[in-house]
PDB file of C-alpha atoms in Angstrom:
ATOM      1  CA  MET Q   1      70.952  63.608 -89.158  1.00 39.00           C
ATOM      2  CA  LYS Q   2      74.866  63.735 -90.212  1.00 39.00           C
ATOM      3  CA  MET Q   3      75.067  60.002 -89.027  1.00 38.00           C
ATOM      4  CA  LEU Q   4      72.416  58.278 -90.955  1.00 38.00           C
ATOM      5  CA  PRO Q   5      74.782  57.876 -93.964  1.00 40.00           C
ATOM      6  CA  VAL Q   6      77.314  56.681 -92.182  1.00 35.00           C
ATOM      7  CA  LEU Q   7      74.955  54.352 -90.251  1.00 35.00           C
ATOM      8  CA  GLY Q   8      73.362  53.189 -93.806  1.00 41.00           C
ATOM      9  CA  LEU Q   9      76.744  52.067 -95.089  1.00 38.00           C
ATOM     10  CA  LEU Q  10      77.413  50.002 -92.054  1.00 36.00           C
ATOM     11  CA  LEU Q  11      73.956  48.182 -92.593  1.00 35.00           C
ATOM     12  CA  MET Q  12      74.499  47.810 -96.099  1.00 41.00           C
ATOM     13  CA  GLY Q  13      78.100  46.144 -94.891  1.00 42.00           C
ATOM     14  CA  SER Q  14      76.509  43.794 -92.596  1.00 37.00           C
ATOM     15  CA  VAL Q  15      73.759  42.875 -95.012  1.00 37.00           C
ATOM     16  CA  VAL Q  16      76.362  41.829 -97.645  1.00 42.00           C
ATOM     17  CA  SER Q  17      78.303  39.884 -95.373  1.00 42.00           C
ATOM     18  CA  ALA Q  18      75.230  37.982 -94.334  1.00 43.00           C
ATOM     19  CA  GLN Q  19      74.661  37.217 -97.567  1.00 66.00           C
ATOM     20  CA  VAL Q  20      77.675  35.814 -98.375  1.00 82.00           C
ATOM     21  CA  SER Q  21      77.422  31.513 -99.226  1.00 91.00           C
ATOM     22  CA  VAL Q  22      79.793  29.588 -98.706  1.00 95.00           C
ATOM     23  CA  LYS Q  23      79.483  25.859-100.074  1.00 95.00           C
ATOM     24  CA  PRO Q  24      81.592  22.415 -99.811  1.00 96.00           C
ATOM     25  CA  VAL Q  25      81.732  20.934-102.755  1.00 96.00           C
ATOM     26  CA  GLU Q  26      83.755  18.581-104.679  1.00 95.00           C
ATOM     27  CA  GLN Q  27      85.226  20.001-107.685  1.00 94.00           C
ATOM     28  CA  GLU Q  28      87.399  18.163-110.712  1.00 93.00           C
ATOM     29  CA  ILE Q  29      90.479  20.133-111.273  1.00 92.00           C
ATOM     30  CA  ALA Q  30      93.410  18.720-113.989  1.00 85.00           C
ATOM     31  CA  LYS Q  31      91.279  15.175-113.659  1.00 89.00           C
ATOM     32  CA  VAL Q  32      91.925  15.441-109.735  1.00 92.00           C
ATOM     33  CA  LYS Q  33      88.730  15.384-108.053  1.00 95.00           C
ATOM     34  CA  ARG Q  34      89.206  17.446-104.920  1.00 95.00           C
ATOM     35  CA  THR Q  35      87.427  18.699-101.495  1.00 96.00           C
ATOM     36  CA  GLY Q  36      86.739  22.093-100.721  1.00 97.00           C
ATOM     37  CA  TYR Q  37      84.504  24.923-100.590  1.00 97.00           C
ATOM     38  CA  VAL Q  38      83.324  27.539-103.475  1.00 97.00           C
ATOM     39  CA  THR Q  39      81.375  30.843-103.302  1.00 96.00           C
ATOM     40  CA  THR Q  40      80.493  33.359-105.756  1.00 95.00           C
ATOM     41  CA  SER Q  41      80.512  37.198-106.220  1.00 94.00           C
ATOM     42  CA  SER Q  42      79.407  39.458-109.173  1.00 92.00           C
ATOM     43  CA  VAL Q  43      82.157  41.924-108.508  1.00 93.00           C
ATOM     44  CA  ALA Q  44      84.460  42.614-111.655  1.00 91.00           C
ATOM     45  CA  GLU Q  45      86.448  39.795-112.519  1.00 92.00           C
ATOM     46  CA  LYS Q  46      89.575  41.396-112.818  1.00 91.00           C
ATOM     47  CA  ILE Q  47      88.929  42.909-109.338  1.00 92.00           C
ATOM     48  CA  ILE Q  48      88.774  39.390-108.274  1.00 95.00           C
ATOM     49  CA  GLU Q  49      91.758  37.767-110.119  1.00 94.00           C
ATOM     50  CA  GLU Q  50      94.362  39.997-108.543  1.00 94.00           C
ATOM     51  CA  ALA Q  51      92.914  40.441-104.921  1.00 95.00           C
ATOM     52  CA  TRP Q  52      92.757  36.424-104.811  1.00 96.00           C
ATOM     53  CA  LYS Q  53      96.573  36.389-106.227  1.00 96.00           C
ATOM     54  CA  LYS Q  54      97.562  38.685-103.177  1.00 95.00           C
ATOM     55  CA  LYS Q  55      95.292  36.699-101.061  1.00 96.00           C
ATOM     56  CA  LEU Q  56      96.933  33.303-101.952  1.00 97.00           C
ATOM     57  CA  SER Q  57     100.273  34.680-101.951  1.00 97.00           C
ATOM     58  CA  GLN Q  58      99.698  35.446 -98.039  1.00 96.00           C
ATOM     59  CA  TYR Q  59     100.358  31.497 -97.859  1.00 97.00           C
ATOM     60  CA  GLY Q  60     103.667  30.894-100.292  1.00 96.00           C
ATOM     61  CA  ARG Q  61     104.175  31.284-103.926  1.00 97.00           C
ATOM     62  CA  VAL Q  62     101.247  31.267-106.605  1.00 96.00           C
ATOM     63  CA  LEU Q  63     101.460  28.948-109.659  1.00 95.00           C
ATOM     64  CA  SER Q  64      98.945  29.655-112.477  1.00 90.00           C
ATOM     65  CA  ASP Q  65      97.835  27.731-114.706  1.00 86.00           C
ATOM     66  CA  ARG Q  66      94.890  27.147-117.776  1.00 87.00           C
ATOM     67  CA  GLY Q  67      91.459  27.302-116.934  1.00 88.00           C
ATOM     68  CA  GLY Q  68      91.794  30.224-114.094  1.00 92.00           C
ATOM     69  CA  VAL Q  69      93.811  27.268-111.656  1.00 96.00           C
ATOM     70  CA  TYR Q  70      96.323  28.726-109.169  1.00 97.00           C
ATOM     71  CA  LYS Q  71      98.292  26.349-106.982  1.00 96.00           C
ATOM     72  CA  VAL Q  72     100.111  27.287-103.575  1.00 97.00           C
ATOM     73  CA  GLU Q  73     102.610  24.189-103.020  1.00 96.00           C
ATOM     74  CA  TYR Q  74     104.063  23.756 -99.665  1.00 96.00           C
ATOM     75  CA  ALA Q  75     101.669  26.484 -98.279  1.00 97.00           C
ATOM     76  CA  LYS Q  76     101.979  27.982 -94.830  1.00 97.00           C
ATOM     77  CA  VAL Q  77      98.067  28.259 -93.645  1.00 96.00           C
ATOM     78  CA  PRO Q  78      97.823  29.984 -89.772  1.00 94.00           C
ATOM     79  CA  PHE Q  79      95.647  26.977 -88.776  1.00 94.00           C
ATOM     80  CA  TYR Q  80      97.554  23.870 -89.848  1.00 95.00           C
ATOM     81  CA  ASP Q  81     101.131  23.346 -88.711  1.00 93.00           C
ATOM     82  CA  LYS Q  82     102.200  21.442 -91.580  1.00 95.00           C
ATOM     83  CA  ASN Q  83     102.739  22.733 -94.967  1.00 96.00           C
ATOM     84  CA  VAL Q  84      99.515  22.058 -96.962  1.00 97.00           C
ATOM     85  CA  LEU Q  85      98.614  22.387-101.031  1.00 97.00           C
ATOM     86  CA  ILE Q  86      96.437  24.887-102.112  1.00 97.00           C
ATOM     87  CA  VAL Q  87      94.700  24.485-105.055  1.00 97.00           C
ATOM     88  CA  SER Q  88      92.136  26.669-106.433  1.00 97.00           C
ATOM     89  CA  GLN Q  89      90.235  28.171-109.636  1.00 96.00           C
ATOM     90  CA  LEU Q  90      88.318  31.054-110.440  1.00 96.00           C
ATOM     91  CA  ASP Q  91      85.405  30.412-112.913  1.00 95.00           C
ATOM     92  CA  THR Q  92      83.705  33.303-114.861  1.00 94.00           C
ATOM     93  CA  ARG Q  93      80.125  33.190-116.375  1.00 91.00           C
ATOM     94  CA  ARG Q  94      77.650  35.383-116.826  1.00 88.00           C
ATOM     95  CA  GLY Q  95      79.276  38.484-114.907  1.00 87.00           C
ATOM     96  CA  SER Q  96      79.420  36.129-111.758  1.00 93.00           C
ATOM     97  CA  THR Q  97      82.878  34.736-110.784  1.00 95.00           C
ATOM     98  CA  SER Q  98      82.997  31.427-108.841  1.00 96.00           C
ATOM     99  CA  ILE Q  99      85.927  31.005-106.118  1.00 97.00           C
ATOM    100  CA  PHE Q 100      87.154  27.375-105.210  1.00 97.00           C
ATOM    101  CA  MET Q 101      89.310  26.774-102.647  1.00 97.00           C
ATOM    102  CA  SER Q 102      90.661  23.378-101.584  1.00 97.00           C
ATOM    103  CA  VAL Q 103      93.253  22.711 -98.878  1.00 97.00           C
ATOM    104  CA  ASP Q 104      94.830  19.532 -99.356  1.00 96.00           C
ATOM    105  CA  LEU Q 105      96.412  18.472 -95.892  1.00 96.00           C
ATOM    106  CA  GLY Q 106      98.326  15.355 -97.232  1.00 93.00           C
ATOM    107  CA  ASN Q 107      97.219  11.748 -96.759  1.00 90.00           C
ATOM    108  CA  TYR Q 108      93.783  12.227 -98.558  1.00 89.00           C
ATOM    109  CA  GLU Q 109      92.605  14.322 -96.224  1.00 94.00           C
ATOM    110  CA  TYR Q 110      91.516  18.007 -96.847  1.00 96.00           C
ATOM    111  CA  ALA Q 111      90.077  20.954 -94.966  1.00 96.00           C
ATOM    112  CA  SER Q 112      86.542  19.761 -94.773  1.00 95.00           C
ATOM    113  CA  SER Q 113      83.386  19.761 -92.959  1.00 90.00           C
ATOM    114  CA  THR Q 114      84.496  16.654 -91.504  1.00 90.00           C
ATOM    115  CA  ASN Q 115      86.879  18.166 -89.329  1.00 92.00           C
ATOM    116  CA  ASN Q 116      88.035  21.374 -87.673  1.00 88.00           C
ATOM    117  CA  TYR Q 117      89.561  22.706 -90.957  1.00 95.00           C
ATOM    118  CA  GLY Q 118      86.469  23.194 -92.935  1.00 95.00           C
ATOM    119  CA  ARG Q 119      85.323  26.664 -91.053  1.00 96.00           C
ATOM    120  CA  GLU Q 120      88.896  28.288 -91.616  1.00 96.00           C
ATOM    121  CA  VAL Q 121      88.731  27.993 -94.978  1.00 97.00           C
ATOM    122  CA  GLU Q 122      84.893  29.234 -94.978  1.00 96.00           C
ATOM    123  CA  ASP Q 123      86.556  32.255 -92.933  1.00 96.00           C
ATOM    124  CA  ILE Q 124      88.967  33.116 -95.531  1.00 96.00           C
ATOM    125  CA  LEU Q 125      86.590  33.000 -98.229  1.00 97.00           C
ATOM    126  CA  ARG Q 126      84.309  34.934 -96.313  1.00 96.00           C
ATOM    127  CA  ASP Q 127      87.253  37.616 -95.362  1.00 95.00           C
ATOM    128  CA  PHE Q 128      87.983  37.496 -99.186  1.00 96.00           C
ATOM    129  CA  HIS Q 129      84.318  38.609 -99.950  1.00 94.00           C
ATOM    130  CA  LYS Q 130      84.964  41.542 -97.487  1.00 93.00           C
ATOM    131  CA  ASP Q 131      87.772  42.761 -98.936  1.00 92.00           C
ATOM    132  CA  ILE Q 132      86.558  42.393-102.904  1.00 93.00           C
ATOM    133  CA  ASP Q 133      83.435  44.249-101.753  1.00 92.00           C
ATOM    134  CA  TYR Q 134      85.765  47.212-100.369  1.00 91.00           C
ATOM    135  CA  GLN Q 135      87.646  47.200-103.706  1.00 90.00           C
ATOM    136  CA  SER Q 136      84.535  47.131-105.511  1.00 89.00           C
ATOM    137  CA  GLN Q 137      83.178  50.300-103.207  1.00 92.00           C
ATOM    138  CA  VAL Q 138      86.559  51.899-104.038  1.00 91.00           C
ATOM    139  CA  ALA Q 139      86.838  51.397-107.698  1.00 88.00           C
ATOM    140  CA  GLU Q 140      83.341  52.824-108.045  1.00 90.00           C
ATOM    141  CA  ALA Q 141      83.603  55.683-105.810  1.00 93.00           C
ATOM    142  CA  ASP Q 142      86.952  56.121-107.773  1.00 91.00           C
ATOM    143  CA  LYS Q 143      85.498  55.884-111.159  1.00 91.00           C
ATOM    144  CA  GLY Q 144      82.655  58.206-110.046  1.00 92.00           C
ATOM    145  CA  LEU Q 145      84.864  60.953-108.891  1.00 93.00           C
ATOM    146  CA  LYS Q 146      86.970  60.582-112.034  1.00 92.00           C
ATOM    147  CA  GLU Q 147      83.858  60.810-113.745  1.00 93.00           C
ATOM    148  CA  ALA Q 148      82.786  63.992-111.818  1.00 92.00           C
ATOM    149  CA  SER Q 149      86.705  65.551-112.551  1.00 92.00           C
ATOM    150  CA  ASP Q 150      86.306  64.867-116.145  1.00 94.00           C
ATOM    151  CA  LYS Q 151      82.999  66.648-116.379  1.00 93.00           C
ATOM    152  CA  GLN Q 152      83.969  69.483-114.135  1.00 94.00           C
ATOM    153  CA  ARG Q 153      87.209  69.928-116.433  1.00 94.00           C
ATOM    154  CA  GLU Q 154      85.022  69.825-119.877  1.00 93.00           C
ATOM    155  CA  VAL Q 155      82.324  72.474-118.179  1.00 94.00           C
ATOM    156  CA  VAL Q 156      85.249  74.560-116.813  1.00 94.00           C
ATOM    157  CA  ARG Q 157      87.383  73.942-120.300  1.00 93.00           C
ATOM    158  CA  LYS Q 158      84.262  75.258-122.470  1.00 93.00           C
ATOM    159  CA  SER Q 159      83.394  78.395-119.557  1.00 94.00           C
ATOM    160  CA  ASP Q 160      86.894  79.610-120.231  1.00 94.00           C
ATOM    161  CA  ARG Q 161      86.639  79.034-123.725  1.00 93.00           C
ATOM    162  CA  ASN Q 162      82.991  80.830-123.709  1.00 94.00           C
ATOM    163  CA  LEU Q 163      85.224  83.709-121.745  1.00 92.00           C
ATOM    164  CA  ARG Q 164      87.836  84.294-124.387  1.00 94.00           C
ATOM    165  CA  ASN Q 165      85.299  84.316-126.986  1.00 94.00           C
ATOM    166  CA  LEU Q 166      83.168  86.563-125.515  1.00 92.00           C
ATOM    167  CA  LYS Q 167      86.482  89.031-124.576  1.00 93.00           C
ATOM    168  CA  ASP Q 168      87.338  88.338-128.482  1.00 92.00           C
ATOM    169  CA  ASN Q 169      83.614  89.754-129.219  1.00 95.00           C
ATOM    170  CA  HIS Q 170      83.797  92.407-127.195  1.00 92.00           C
ATOM    171  CA  SER Q 171      86.603  93.694-128.763  1.00 92.00           C
ATOM    172  CA  GLU Q 172      85.710  93.218-132.076  1.00 91.00           C
ATOM    173  CA  LYS Q 173      82.733  94.981-131.256  1.00 92.00           C
ATOM    174  CA  ILE Q 174      84.875  98.121-129.948  1.00 92.00           C
ATOM    175  CA  LYS Q 175      86.699  98.097-133.015  1.00 91.00           C
ATOM    176  CA  LEU Q 176      84.054  98.205-135.369  1.00 92.00           C
ATOM    177  CA  LEU Q 177      82.251 100.620-133.214  1.00 92.00           C
ATOM    178  CA  LYS Q 178      85.731 102.675-133.812  1.00 90.00           C
ATOM    179  CA  ARG Q 179      85.449 101.924-137.648  1.00 91.00           C
ATOM    180  CA  LEU Q 180      82.026 103.054-137.609  1.00 90.00           C
ATOM    181  CA  GLU Q 181      82.785 106.311-135.985  1.00 89.00           C
ATOM    182  CA  ASP Q 182      85.717 106.865-138.149  1.00 89.00           C
ATOM    183  CA  ASN Q 183      83.351 105.799-140.876  1.00 92.00           C
ATOM    184  CA  GLU Q 184      80.551 108.218-139.833  1.00 89.00           C
ATOM    185  CA  LYS Q 185      83.381 111.229-139.625  1.00 88.00           C
ATOM    186  CA  GLU Q 186      84.947 110.230-143.064  1.00 87.00           C
ATOM    187  CA  LEU Q 187      81.105 110.547-144.517  1.00 89.00           C
ATOM    188  CA  ILE Q 188      80.412 114.100-142.697  1.00 91.00           C
ATOM    189  CA  GLN Q 189      84.009 115.268-144.298  1.00 90.00           C
ATOM    190  CA  LEU Q 190      83.314 113.629-147.688  1.00 88.00           C
ATOM    191  CA  ARG Q 191      79.632 115.770-148.065  1.00 89.00           C
ATOM    192  CA  ALA Q 192      81.712 118.623-147.038  1.00 87.00           C
ATOM    193  CA  ASP Q 193      83.935 117.990-149.496  1.00 86.00           C
ATOM    194  CA  SER Q 194      81.416 117.474-151.753  1.00 87.00           C
ATOM    195  CA  VAL Q 195      79.516 120.604-151.758  1.00 87.00           C
ATOM    196  CA  GLN Q 196      82.710 122.758-151.898  1.00 87.00           C
ATOM    197  CA  LEU Q 197      84.021 120.873-154.906  1.00 87.00           C
ATOM    198  CA  TYR Q 198      80.586 121.400-156.720  1.00 88.00           C
ATOM    199  CA  SER Q 199      81.074 125.150-155.969  1.00 85.00           C
ATOM    200  CA  ASP Q 200      84.641 124.995-156.979  1.00 84.00           C
ATOM    201  CA  VAL Q 201      83.198 123.255-160.172  1.00 88.00           C
ATOM    202  CA  GLN Q 202      80.594 125.922-161.089  1.00 88.00           C
ATOM    203  CA  GLN Q 203      83.540 128.652-160.285  1.00 87.00           C
ATOM    204  CA  VAL Q 204      86.002 127.104-162.342  1.00 86.00           C
ATOM    205  CA  ASN Q 205      83.510 125.965-165.371  1.00 88.00           C
ATOM    206  CA  GLN Q 206      82.477 130.073-165.137  1.00 88.00           C
ATOM    207  CA  GLN Q 207      85.725 131.426-165.110  1.00 87.00           C
ATOM    208  CA  LEU Q 208      86.296 128.516-168.458  1.00 85.00           C
ATOM    209  CA  GLU Q 209      83.605 130.603-170.414  1.00 84.00           C
ATOM    210  CA  ASP Q 210      84.520 134.059-168.920  1.00 83.00           C
ATOM    211  CA  GLN Q 211      87.973 133.378-170.424  1.00 86.00           C
ATOM    212  CA  LYS Q 212      86.675 132.214-173.759  1.00 84.00           C
ATOM    213  CA  LYS Q 213      84.465 135.175-174.144  1.00 81.00           C
ATOM    214  CA  ASN Q 214      87.991 137.349-173.708  1.00 82.00           C
ATOM    215  CA  VAL Q 215      89.560 135.317-176.336  1.00 78.00           C
ATOM    216  CA  ASP Q 216      86.769 136.131-178.824  1.00 77.00           C
ATOM    217  CA  THR Q 217      86.792 139.478-177.753  1.00 83.00           C
ATOM    218  CA  VAL Q 218      90.347 140.214-178.208  1.00 77.00           C
ATOM    219  CA  LYS Q 219      90.163 138.251-181.707  1.00 77.00           C
ATOM    220  CA  ASN Q 220      87.125 140.160-183.003  1.00 80.00           C
ATOM    221  CA  ARG Q 221      89.530 143.427-182.331  1.00 78.00           C
ATOM    222  CA  LYS Q 222      91.658 142.065-185.359  1.00 71.00           C
ATOM    223  CA  PRO Q 223      91.968 145.378-187.919  1.00 73.00           C
TER     224      PRO Q 223
END
């Protein structure tokens, strides 16, 4: 059963490869009509652009121009024994990017279906499709990992904060219970003191009255 996910990925990869479409076309670039091949991909434009520049750099120095045009002059390709001119263009519209590649062999001849070199260009584009599909899957996996990692950190942060709050709350509860206990003891003492003081007040009041009477008695003895 554990082999099923791997098998599913392999089958999915085979389907993706089988669906790659590479077509021979003529495309005008910088007012020059060039024969070549085009394919399209829905992979993110940034991934395609970086990967395509890297791919072209395998054949020589890549020159960039406006409109997504890339050239490799005096390019060295594995299927031709002389230097060639590679002219390419990336065009992204509505989330889909077309990748055009033309290999100028010189003497007004291009790698095309009229010679054996056209299939080589098709293979280059198909291999490129596999590369960007893989990079896209890696990017999506990395994105998913980052999202999961960010979520995990956020949940852990909330959990840690909750534990701190729980600890603080528990400590505050202990303090409050201690204060309540002290308050209860103080209340008992105040009540006891109140009873004693009431008795003391009554006693001193009586003593005062007795002393007043004693004074009156003494004064009445005046000869």
